[in-house]
mmCIF file of C-alpha atoms in Angstrom:
data_model
loop_
_atom_site.group_PDB
_atom_site.id
_atom_site.type_symbol
_atom_site.label_atom_id
_atom_site.label_comp_id
_atom_site.label_asym_id
_atom_site.label_seq_id
_atom_site.Cartn_x
_atom_site.Cartn_y
_atom_site.Cartn_z
ATOM 1 C CA MET A 88 -47.756 -44.251 22.370
ATOM 2 C CA PRO A 89 -50.286 -46.265 25.849
ATOM 3 C CA THR A 90 -47.977 -44.178 28.029
ATOM 4 C CA ASN A 91 -48.599 -40.924 25.649
ATOM 5 C CA ARG A 92 -52.657 -42.395 25.123
ATOM 6 C CA ALA A 93 -53.092 -42.305 29.107
ATOM 7 C CA LYS A 94 -51.123 -38.611 29.356
ATOM 8 C CA ILE A 95 -53.800 -37.007 26.737
ATOM 9 C CA THR A 96 -56.564 -38.638 28.071
ATOM 10 C CA ALA A 97 -55.950 -37.409 31.360
ATOM 11 C CA HIS A 98 -54.824 -33.951 30.034
ATOM 12 C CA ALA A 99 -58.774 -33.878 28.888
ATOM 13 C CA ALA A 100 -59.894 -35.310 31.488
ATOM 14 C CA ILE A 101 -58.395 -32.249 34.142
ATOM 15 C CA VAL A 102 -59.351 -29.195 31.270
ATOM 16 C CA GLU A 103 -63.402 -30.732 31.726
ATOM 17 C CA GLN A 104 -63.203 -30.883 34.908
ATOM 18 C CA ILE A 105 -61.662 -27.614 35.940
ATOM 19 C CA HIS A 106 -63.017 -25.256 32.135
ATOM 20 C CA ASP A 107 -66.770 -24.745 34.169
ATOM 21 C CA ASN A 108 -65.946 -24.275 37.853
ATOM 22 C CA ALA A 109 -64.551 -20.665 37.975
ATOM 23 C CA VAL A 110 -62.121 -21.357 41.303
ATOM 24 C CA ARG A 111 -60.415 -24.620 40.170
ATOM 25 C CA HIS A 112 -60.836 -22.599 37.055
ATOM 26 C CA GLU A 113 -58.098 -19.763 38.002
ATOM 27 C CA ALA A 114 -56.706 -21.976 40.265
ATOM 28 C CA LEU A 115 -55.648 -24.455 37.811
ATOM 29 C CA ALA A 116 -55.599 -22.247 34.799
ATOM 30 C CA SER A 117 -52.068 -21.823 33.947
ATOM 31 C CA LEU A 118 -50.386 -25.187 34.944
ATOM 32 C CA VAL A 119 -53.331 -26.794 32.501
ATOM 33 C CA TYR A 120 -53.292 -24.524 29.775
ATOM 34 C CA PRO A 121 -50.393 -23.681 27.564
ATOM 35 C CA GLN A 122 -48.611 -20.101 28.759
ATOM 36 C CA SER A 123 -47.183 -18.401 25.633
ATOM 37 C CA ARG A 124 -43.414 -17.840 26.061
ATOM 38 C CA THR A 125 -42.260 -14.223 26.768
ATOM 39 C CA LEU A 126 -40.295 -12.420 25.044
ATOM 40 C CA ASN A 127 -38.959 -9.532 28.082
ATOM 41 C CA THR A 128 -35.652 -11.221 29.927
ATOM 42 C CA THR A 129 -32.248 -10.125 29.341
ATOM 43 C CA GLU A 130 -31.718 -12.588 27.417
ATOM 44 C CA GLN A 131 -34.079 -13.102 24.987
ATOM 45 C CA ARG A 132 -33.810 -9.227 24.368
ATOM 46 C CA LYS A 133 -29.435 -9.626 23.429
ATOM 47 C CA ARG A 134 -31.329 -13.005 21.926
ATOM 48 C CA ARG A 135 -33.439 -10.983 19.525
ATOM 49 C CA ARG A 136 -30.993 -8.300 18.957
ATOM 50 C CA LYS A 137 -28.688 -9.871 18.083
ATOM 51 C CA LEU A 138 -30.429 -12.665 14.970
ATOM 52 C CA ILE A 139 -31.991 -9.138 14.257
ATOM 53 C CA ARG A 140 -27.733 -7.955 13.343
ATOM 54 C CA ASN A 141 -27.091 -10.983 11.730
ATOM 55 C CA ARG A 142 -30.171 -10.343 9.466
ATOM 56 C CA ILE A 143 -29.163 -7.070 8.484
ATOM 57 C CA ALA A 144 -25.731 -8.200 7.791
ATOM 58 C CA GLY A 145 -26.609 -11.932 6.200
ATOM 59 C CA SER A 146 -28.579 -9.228 3.524
ATOM 60 C CA ILE A 147 -25.794 -6.742 2.977
ATOM 61 C CA ASN A 148 -23.593 -9.747 2.182
ATOM 62 C CA ALA A 149 -25.851 -11.224 0.631
ATOM 63 C CA ILE A 150 -26.685 -8.502 -1.800
ATOM 64 C CA VAL A 151 -22.656 -6.977 -1.877
ATOM 65 C CA ASN A 152 -21.790 -11.157 -2.882
ATOM 66 C CA SER A 153 -23.947 -11.604 -5.772
ATOM 67 C CA LYS A 154 -22.646 -8.278 -6.529
ATOM 68 C CA PHE A 155 -19.618 -8.692 -7.758
ATOM 69 C CA LEU A 156 -19.268 -12.844 -6.809
ATOM 70 C CA LYS A 157 -20.302 -15.165 -9.392
ATOM 71 C CA PRO A 158 -22.919 -17.902 -7.817
ATOM 72 C CA ASN A 159 -22.302 -20.976 -6.168
ATOM 73 C CA THR A 160 -17.844 -20.350 -7.239
ATOM 74 C CA GLY A 161 -16.925 -16.968 -5.075
ATOM 75 C CA ILE A 162 -15.199 -15.996 -7.954
ATOM 76 C CA ALA A 163 -15.174 -12.310 -8.458
ATOM 77 C CA ARG A 164 -17.081 -11.031 -11.615
ATOM 78 C CA VAL A 165 -15.316 -7.956 -11.042
ATOM 79 C CA PRO A 166 -11.392 -8.531 -11.560
ATOM 80 C CA GLY A 167 -9.468 -7.747 -9.106
ATOM 81 C CA VAL A 168 -11.854 -7.851 -5.975
ATOM 82 C CA THR A 169 -11.963 -11.358 -3.833
ATOM 83 C CA ARG A 170 -13.687 -12.391 -1.254
ATOM 84 C CA SER A 171 -12.701 -10.831 2.127
ATOM 85 C CA GLU A 172 -12.718 -7.193 -0.313
ATOM 86 C CA VAL A 173 -16.817 -7.443 0.163
ATOM 87 C CA GLN A 174 -17.673 -8.619 3.725
ATOM 88 C CA MET A 175 -18.315 -5.766 5.687
ATOM 89 C CA ALA A 176 -14.958 -4.721 7.235
ATOM 90 C CA MET A 177 -15.481 -4.743 11.294
ATOM 91 C CA PRO A 178 -14.890 -1.253 13.519
ATOM 92 C CA LEU A 179 -11.036 -1.237 15.486
ATOM 93 C CA LYS A 180 -10.336 0.275 18.280
ATOM 94 C CA LEU A 181 -7.047 2.197 18.699
ATOM 95 C CA MET A 182 -5.528 2.910 21.834
ATOM 96 C CA ALA A 183 -2.588 6.076 22.888
ATOM 97 C CA LEU A 184 -0.465 5.737 25.887
ATOM 98 C CA THR A 185 -0.082 9.356 25.304
ATOM 99 C CA GLY A 186 -0.711 12.968 27.227
ATOM 100 C CA ASN A 187 2.752 12.002 29.900
ATOM 101 C CA THR A 188 4.997 14.193 27.769
ATOM 102 C CA SER A 189 3.292 15.402 25.065
ATOM 103 C CA THR A 190 -0.377 15.347 23.651
ATOM 104 C CA VAL A 191 0.812 16.602 19.578
ATOM 105 C CA GLU A 192 0.120 12.882 18.754
ATOM 106 C CA TYR A 193 -3.620 12.037 19.546
ATOM 107 C CA PRO A 194 -5.464 14.644 17.491
ATOM 108 C CA VAL A 195 -3.790 14.133 14.344
ATOM 109 C CA LEU A 196 -3.951 10.214 15.409
ATOM 110 C CA GLU A 197 -7.822 10.928 15.902
ATOM 111 C CA ARG A 198 -8.390 12.698 11.537
ATOM 112 C CA PHE A 199 -7.409 9.408 10.287
ATOM 113 C CA GLU A 200 -11.398 7.884 10.919
ATOM 114 C CA TYR A 201 -11.392 5.091 8.037
ATOM 115 C CA ILE A 202 -8.356 3.019 7.421
ATOM 116 C CA ASN A 203 -8.764 -0.054 4.937
ATOM 117 C CA GLU A 204 -12.366 0.063 5.192
ATOM 118 C CA HIS A 205 -12.802 -0.189 8.514
ATOM 119 C CA HIS A 206 -13.500 2.580 11.401
ATOM 120 C CA ILE A 207 -10.949 3.068 13.766
ATOM 121 C CA LEU A 208 -12.478 3.965 17.015
ATOM 122 C CA TYR A 209 -9.461 6.384 18.818
ATOM 123 C CA SER A 210 -9.337 6.696 23.107
ATOM 124 C CA GLU A 211 -6.085 7.946 25.044
ATOM 125 C CA VAL A 212 -5.338 6.883 28.234
ATOM 126 C CA GLN A 213 -1.755 7.767 30.490
ATOM 127 C CA ASN A 214 -1.372 5.088 31.820
ATOM 128 C CA LEU A 215 -2.135 1.294 30.757
ATOM 129 C CA ARG A 216 -3.812 -0.082 33.862
ATOM 130 C CA THR A 217 -7.458 -0.893 32.156
ATOM 131 C CA ASP A 218 -9.645 -3.785 31.128
ATOM 132 C CA ARG A 219 -10.488 -1.801 27.940
ATOM 133 C CA LEU A 220 -6.552 -2.575 26.789
ATOM 134 C CA PRO A 221 -7.014 -6.456 25.700
ATOM 135 C CA LYS A 222 -9.781 -5.478 23.930
ATOM 136 C CA THR A 223 -8.048 -3.296 21.558
ATOM 137 C CA ASP A 224 -6.239 -3.728 18.203
ATOM 138 C CA ILE A 225 -3.867 -1.035 17.747
ATOM 139 C CA LEU A 226 -1.753 0.559 21.168
ATOM 140 C CA TRP A 227 -0.426 3.027 20.089
ATOM 141 C CA ILE A 228 2.270 4.165 22.625
ATOM 142 C CA GLY A 229 3.206 8.115 21.975
ATOM 143 C CA ASN A 230 6.727 10.202 21.390
ATOM 144 C CA GLY A 231 8.583 9.507 24.889
ATOM 145 C CA GLU A 232 5.974 7.261 26.542
ATOM 146 C CA ILE A 233 9.055 4.172 27.313
ATOM 147 C CA TYR A 234 12.124 7.113 27.675
ATOM 148 C CA LYS A 235 11.524 10.798 28.104
ATOM 149 C CA SER A 236 14.744 11.902 31.142
ATOM 150 C CA GLY A 237 15.026 8.406 32.212
ATOM 151 C CA TYR A 238 12.824 4.638 31.549
ATOM 152 C CA ARG A 239 9.453 5.443 32.586
ATOM 153 C CA LEU A 240 7.970 1.911 32.440
ATOM 154 C CA ASN A 241 6.852 0.265 34.782
ATOM 155 C CA ILE A 242 6.594 -4.228 35.035
ATOM 156 C CA ASP A 243 3.600 -4.025 35.123
ATOM 157 C CA ALA A 244 3.230 -1.668 32.655
ATOM 158 C CA GLU A 245 5.958 -3.963 30.572
ATOM 159 C CA HIS A 246 4.195 -7.099 31.130
ATOM 160 C CA ARG A 247 0.497 -5.690 29.686
ATOM 161 C CA ILE A 248 2.081 -4.003 26.514
ATOM 162 C CA LYS A 249 3.731 -7.780 25.671
ATOM 163 C CA ASN A 250 0.995 -9.769 26.659
ATOM 164 C CA PHE A 251 -1.308 -7.322 24.428
ATOM 165 C CA VAL A 252 0.787 -8.133 21.281
ATOM 166 C CA SER A 253 1.046 -12.182 22.027
ATOM 167 C CA GLN A 254 -3.043 -11.821 21.959
ATOM 168 C CA GLY A 255 -2.978 -10.567 18.965
ATOM 169 C CA GLY A 256 -2.106 -6.952 19.159
ATOM 170 C CA VAL A 257 -0.405 -4.548 17.131
ATOM 171 C CA VAL A 258 2.123 -1.756 18.471
ATOM 172 C CA ILE A 259 3.431 0.827 17.658
ATOM 173 C CA VAL A 260 5.792 2.734 18.930
ATOM 174 C CA SER A 261 6.179 6.752 18.496
ATOM 175 C CA GLY A 262 9.974 8.387 18.805
ATOM 176 C CA GLN A 263 11.812 7.920 22.072
ATOM 177 C CA ASP A 264 14.037 10.441 23.771
ATOM 178 C CA VAL A 265 17.245 9.020 24.788
ATOM 179 C CA LYS A 266 19.702 10.586 26.411
ATOM 180 C CA ALA A 267 23.344 9.852 26.570
ATOM 181 C CA SER A 268 25.373 10.750 28.944
ATOM 182 C CA ALA A 269 21.773 10.448 31.315
ATOM 183 C CA LYS A 270 22.223 7.381 33.699
ATOM 184 C CA GLN A 271 19.235 5.389 33.300
ATOM 185 C CA ARG A 272 17.669 2.114 33.038
ATOM 186 C CA ARG A 273 17.345 0.266 29.613
ATOM 187 C CA GLY A 274 14.351 -0.911 29.758
ATOM 188 C CA THR A 275 13.756 -3.897 27.499
ATOM 189 C CA GLY A 276 10.753 -5.559 29.663
ATOM 190 C CA TRP A 277 8.275 -4.282 27.378
ATOM 191 C CA ILE A 278 9.616 -6.559 23.972
ATOM 192 C CA PRO A 279 11.038 -9.346 23.864
ATOM 193 C CA GLU A 280 13.969 -9.202 21.917
ATOM 194 C CA PRO A 281 16.162 -6.679 22.639
ATOM 195 C CA LEU A 282 16.304 -2.947 21.513
ATOM 196 C CA THR A 283 18.943 -0.211 22.570
ATOM 197 C CA GLY A 284 17.729 2.981 22.069
ATOM 198 C CA ILE A 285 20.689 5.564 21.319
ATOM 199 C CA GLU A 286 21.118 9.341 20.741
ATOM 200 C CA CYS A 287 21.259 11.305 17.469
ATOM 201 C CA ASP A 288 21.046 14.329 15.629
ATOM 202 C CA GLU A 289 18.358 15.678 14.139
ATOM 203 C CA THR A 290 17.623 14.344 10.715
ATOM 204 C CA TYR A 291 15.415 14.028 7.373
ATOM 205 C CA GLU A 292 17.160 11.658 5.495
ATOM 206 C CA LEU A 293 16.419 7.829 5.579
ATOM 207 C CA PHE A 294 16.692 4.650 3.887
ATOM 208 C CA PRO A 295 14.172 2.565 3.134
ATOM 209 C CA THR A 296 15.591 -1.164 3.379
ATOM 210 C CA LEU A 297 14.843 -3.946 0.457
ATOM 211 C CA GLN A 298 12.134 -5.096 3.390
ATOM 212 C CA GLY A 299 11.272 -1.775 4.216
ATOM 213 C CA LYS A 300 10.295 -1.090 0.121
ATOM 214 C CA ARG A 301 8.810 -4.563 -0.476
ATOM 215 C CA SER A 302 6.516 -4.415 2.719
ATOM 216 C CA ARG A 303 4.800 -1.027 0.738
ATOM 217 C CA ILE A 304 5.459 1.014 4.135
ATOM 218 C CA PHE A 305 6.183 4.119 2.771
ATOM 219 C CA GLN A 306 4.016 4.226 -0.346
ATOM 220 C CA ARG A 307 0.521 3.760 0.593
ATOM 221 C CA PRO A 308 -1.515 5.191 0.917
ATOM 222 C CA ASN A 309 0.916 8.209 1.068
ATOM 223 C CA PRO A 310 4.263 8.071 -1.303
ATOM 224 C CA ILE A 311 6.887 9.071 1.162
ATOM 225 C CA ASN A 312 10.818 9.200 0.715
ATOM 226 C CA GLY A 313 13.021 11.236 2.971
ATOM 227 C CA ASN A 314 16.165 10.764 1.282
ATOM 228 C CA HIS A 315 15.516 13.971 -1.081
ATOM 229 C CA ASN A 316 18.887 15.178 -1.222
ATOM 230 C CA ALA A 317 19.731 11.871 -3.086
ATOM 231 C CA ASP A 318 16.672 11.255 -4.821
ATOM 232 C CA PRO A 319 15.622 13.919 -7.080
ATOM 233 C CA ASN A 320 12.130 12.065 -7.839
ATOM 234 C CA ALA A 321 11.280 12.728 -3.704
ATOM 235 C CA MET A 322 11.698 16.468 -4.015
ATOM 236 C CA ASP A 323 7.534 16.405 -3.945
ATOM 237 C CA GLN A 324 7.482 13.884 -1.083
ATOM 238 C CA PRO A 325 6.931 14.566 2.322
ATOM 239 C CA LEU A 326 9.323 14.644 4.603
ATOM 240 C CA ILE A 327 9.719 13.181 7.754
ATOM 241 C CA ARG A 328 11.155 14.187 10.947
ATOM 242 C CA LEU A 329 13.607 11.941 12.870
ATOM 243 C CA ASP A 330 15.280 11.310 16.125
ATOM 244 C CA ASP A 331 17.057 8.833 18.322
ATOM 245 C CA MET A 332 17.644 5.689 17.377
ATOM 246 C CA TRP A 333 17.598 2.253 17.531
ATOM 247 C CA LEU A 334 20.220 -0.343 17.312
ATOM 248 C CA ASP A 335 19.239 -4.602 17.025
ATOM 249 C CA PRO A 336 21.891 -6.346 19.191
ATOM 250 C CA LEU A 337 21.067 -9.585 18.895
ATOM 251 C CA GLY A 338 19.705 -8.892 14.785
ATOM 252 C CA LYS A 339 15.863 -10.361 15.917
ATOM 253 C CA TRP A 340 14.431 -7.260 14.951
ATOM 254 C CA THR A 341 13.358 -6.649 10.926
ATOM 255 C CA HIS A 342 14.708 -3.493 9.902
ATOM 256 C CA LEU A 343 12.459 -1.558 6.997
ATOM 257 C CA ALA A 344 15.028 1.857 7.219
ATOM 258 C CA LYS A 345 18.249 3.107 7.971
ATOM 259 C CA THR A 346 19.507 7.008 7.841
ATOM 260 C CA ASN A 347 22.211 9.235 7.318
ATOM 261 C CA THR A 348 24.812 7.611 9.221
ATOM 262 C CA ALA A 349 26.527 11.883 9.112
ATOM 263 C CA ALA A 350 23.218 12.757 9.073
ATOM 264 C CA ALA A 351 22.456 12.152 12.256
ATOM 265 C CA GLY A 352 26.354 11.956 14.035
ATOM 266 C CA LEU A 353 26.731 8.049 14.280
ATOM 267 C CA LYS A 354 29.770 6.776 14.573
ATOM 268 C CA ASP A 355 31.704 4.208 17.578
ATOM 269 C CA GLY A 356 30.203 1.113 16.514
ATOM 270 C CA PHE A 357 26.248 2.405 15.930
ATOM 271 C CA GLU A 358 26.428 2.957 12.025
ATOM 272 C CA ASP A 359 24.002 0.365 12.131
ATOM 273 C CA ALA A 360 20.696 2.334 13.966
ATOM 274 C CA SER A 361 17.998 1.825 12.272
ATOM 275 C CA ALA A 362 14.438 4.366 12.447
ATOM 276 C CA LEU A 363 12.081 1.624 11.941
ATOM 277 C CA LEU A 364 11.790 -1.609 13.175
ATOM 278 C CA LEU A 365 9.181 -4.755 12.787
ATOM 279 C CA LEU A 366 9.242 -7.979 15.383
ATOM 280 C CA PRO A 367 6.198 -10.390 15.493
ATOM 281 C CA PHE A 368 5.855 -11.582 18.334
ATOM 282 C CA GLN A 369 3.320 -14.818 18.528
ATOM 283 C CA LYS A 370 0.458 -13.266 17.351
ATOM 284 C CA GLY A 371 0.583 -9.749 17.780
ATOM 285 C CA LEU A 372 3.038 -7.397 16.597
ATOM 286 C CA TYR A 373 5.782 -4.799 17.645
ATOM 287 C CA ILE A 374 6.851 -1.738 14.743
ATOM 288 C CA VAL A 375 9.027 0.663 16.901
ATOM 289 C CA THR A 376 10.123 4.320 14.962
ATOM 290 C CA SER A 377 12.455 7.456 15.522
ATOM 291 C CA LEU A 378 9.754 9.562 14.543
ATOM 292 C CA LYS A 379 10.306 12.794 16.749
ATOM 293 C CA ASN A 380 6.764 14.134 17.449
ATOM 294 C CA GLU A 381 8.050 15.732 20.370
ATOM 295 C CA THR A 382 5.620 19.360 18.764
ATOM 296 C CA GLU A 383 1.964 20.340 16.817
ATOM 297 C CA ALA A 384 5.790 21.365 13.781
ATOM 298 C CA ASP A 385 7.036 18.267 13.974
ATOM 299 C CA VAL A 386 3.672 15.976 13.399
ATOM 300 C CA LYS A 387 2.254 18.005 10.677
ATOM 301 C CA ILE A 388 5.325 16.717 8.688
ATOM 302 C CA ASN A 389 4.763 13.567 9.982
ATOM 303 C CA ASP A 390 1.413 13.064 9.616
ATOM 304 C CA LYS A 391 1.742 11.072 6.528
ATOM 305 C CA ILE A 392 4.418 8.360 7.944
ATOM 306 C CA MET A 393 2.146 8.120 11.155
ATOM 307 C CA GLU A 394 -1.150 7.140 8.097
ATOM 308 C CA ASN A 395 0.886 5.240 6.901
ATOM 309 C CA LEU A 396 1.521 3.134 9.647
ATOM 310 C CA LEU A 397 -1.655 3.004 10.715
ATOM 311 C CA HIS A 398 -2.419 1.598 6.886
ATOM 312 C CA PHE A 399 0.038 -0.938 7.595
ATOM 313 C CA SER A 400 -1.269 -2.286 10.718
ATOM 314 C CA VAL A 401 -4.710 -2.601 9.682
ATOM 315 C CA ARG A 402 -3.868 -4.337 6.441
ATOM 316 C CA TRP A 403 -1.737 -6.934 8.631
ATOM 317 C CA ILE A 404 -4.846 -7.498 10.968
ATOM 318 C CA ASP A 405 -7.200 -8.101 7.874
ATOM 319 C CA LYS A 406 -4.166 -10.633 6.387
ATOM 320 C CA ARG A 407 -3.840 -12.450 10.136
ATOM 321 C CA GLY A 408 -7.846 -12.499 11.537
ATOM 322 C CA THR A 409 -6.873 -11.119 14.651
ATOM 323 C CA VAL A 410 -9.556 -8.331 15.118
ATOM 324 C CA THR A 411 -9.834 -8.262 19.061
ATOM 325 C CA SER A 412 -12.479 -5.560 19.250
ATOM 326 C CA GLY A 413 -15.172 -6.872 17.926
ATOM 327 C CA GLN A 414 -15.002 -10.104 21.093
#
């Protein structure tokens, strides 16, 4: 108290001395009189905008929660509605590696503007040397971008893909063109567990495995069953156009779909090839497909399964809480 009292007394004496002296007042006023805080600095403007956004988001969530959730419990007022379903869904970013061998997939992807309440923000690139990749949630590797008249990825691209998945990203691989007679490098640096691409005849016959049926990837939002000849109930469901398949030599991948080995021309030990596989890796996920998306006619047939793949990926991201685009 004595120290504070002395400071107050000294300050009052200075104010009294400069109050009636114009010269002293002009020279010392900025030091003696309290100054108002300015909001013109960049950092303060950012803080103000962030505060406003948080208040708006908080108000919206409060309104939604009061409508759907009981006070103090978080239990849904409406059966079947969970807390996560009534919160605001963050936008997600999808980057498509495309355009080097085909340009027909990206316009179809862009049609799916909203997936599971998330607004999907799309971008396309022809190489992965971009600082936008770490801020992306889903990487779509287009038709033929890995295999087309040979192995196309360099070591830098391999590293970027694997690092992207390890940090929580989802990679969806469209079909690749593998020539059995071509002398090409069978590169696997983009995946942590090997796959072998094998040349097959084009087919529409898809057989979901037990894991595939449980995943609901062939049901949401579009019921799909490529095995039309053996299942009369599937006659009205969309077709899937498939081409070159994948072998899992070490058995590390989850196989979601097989195909008719005779129709695909699979023999000589290749009968166990798959058309759709999954592999969780650290924080992220690989989804590798055998979709034949080389022409506009192809993607017109496969657009339903493409949409299902996006829904599956977004649901996986929501469950894992690995959204990166907002970071």
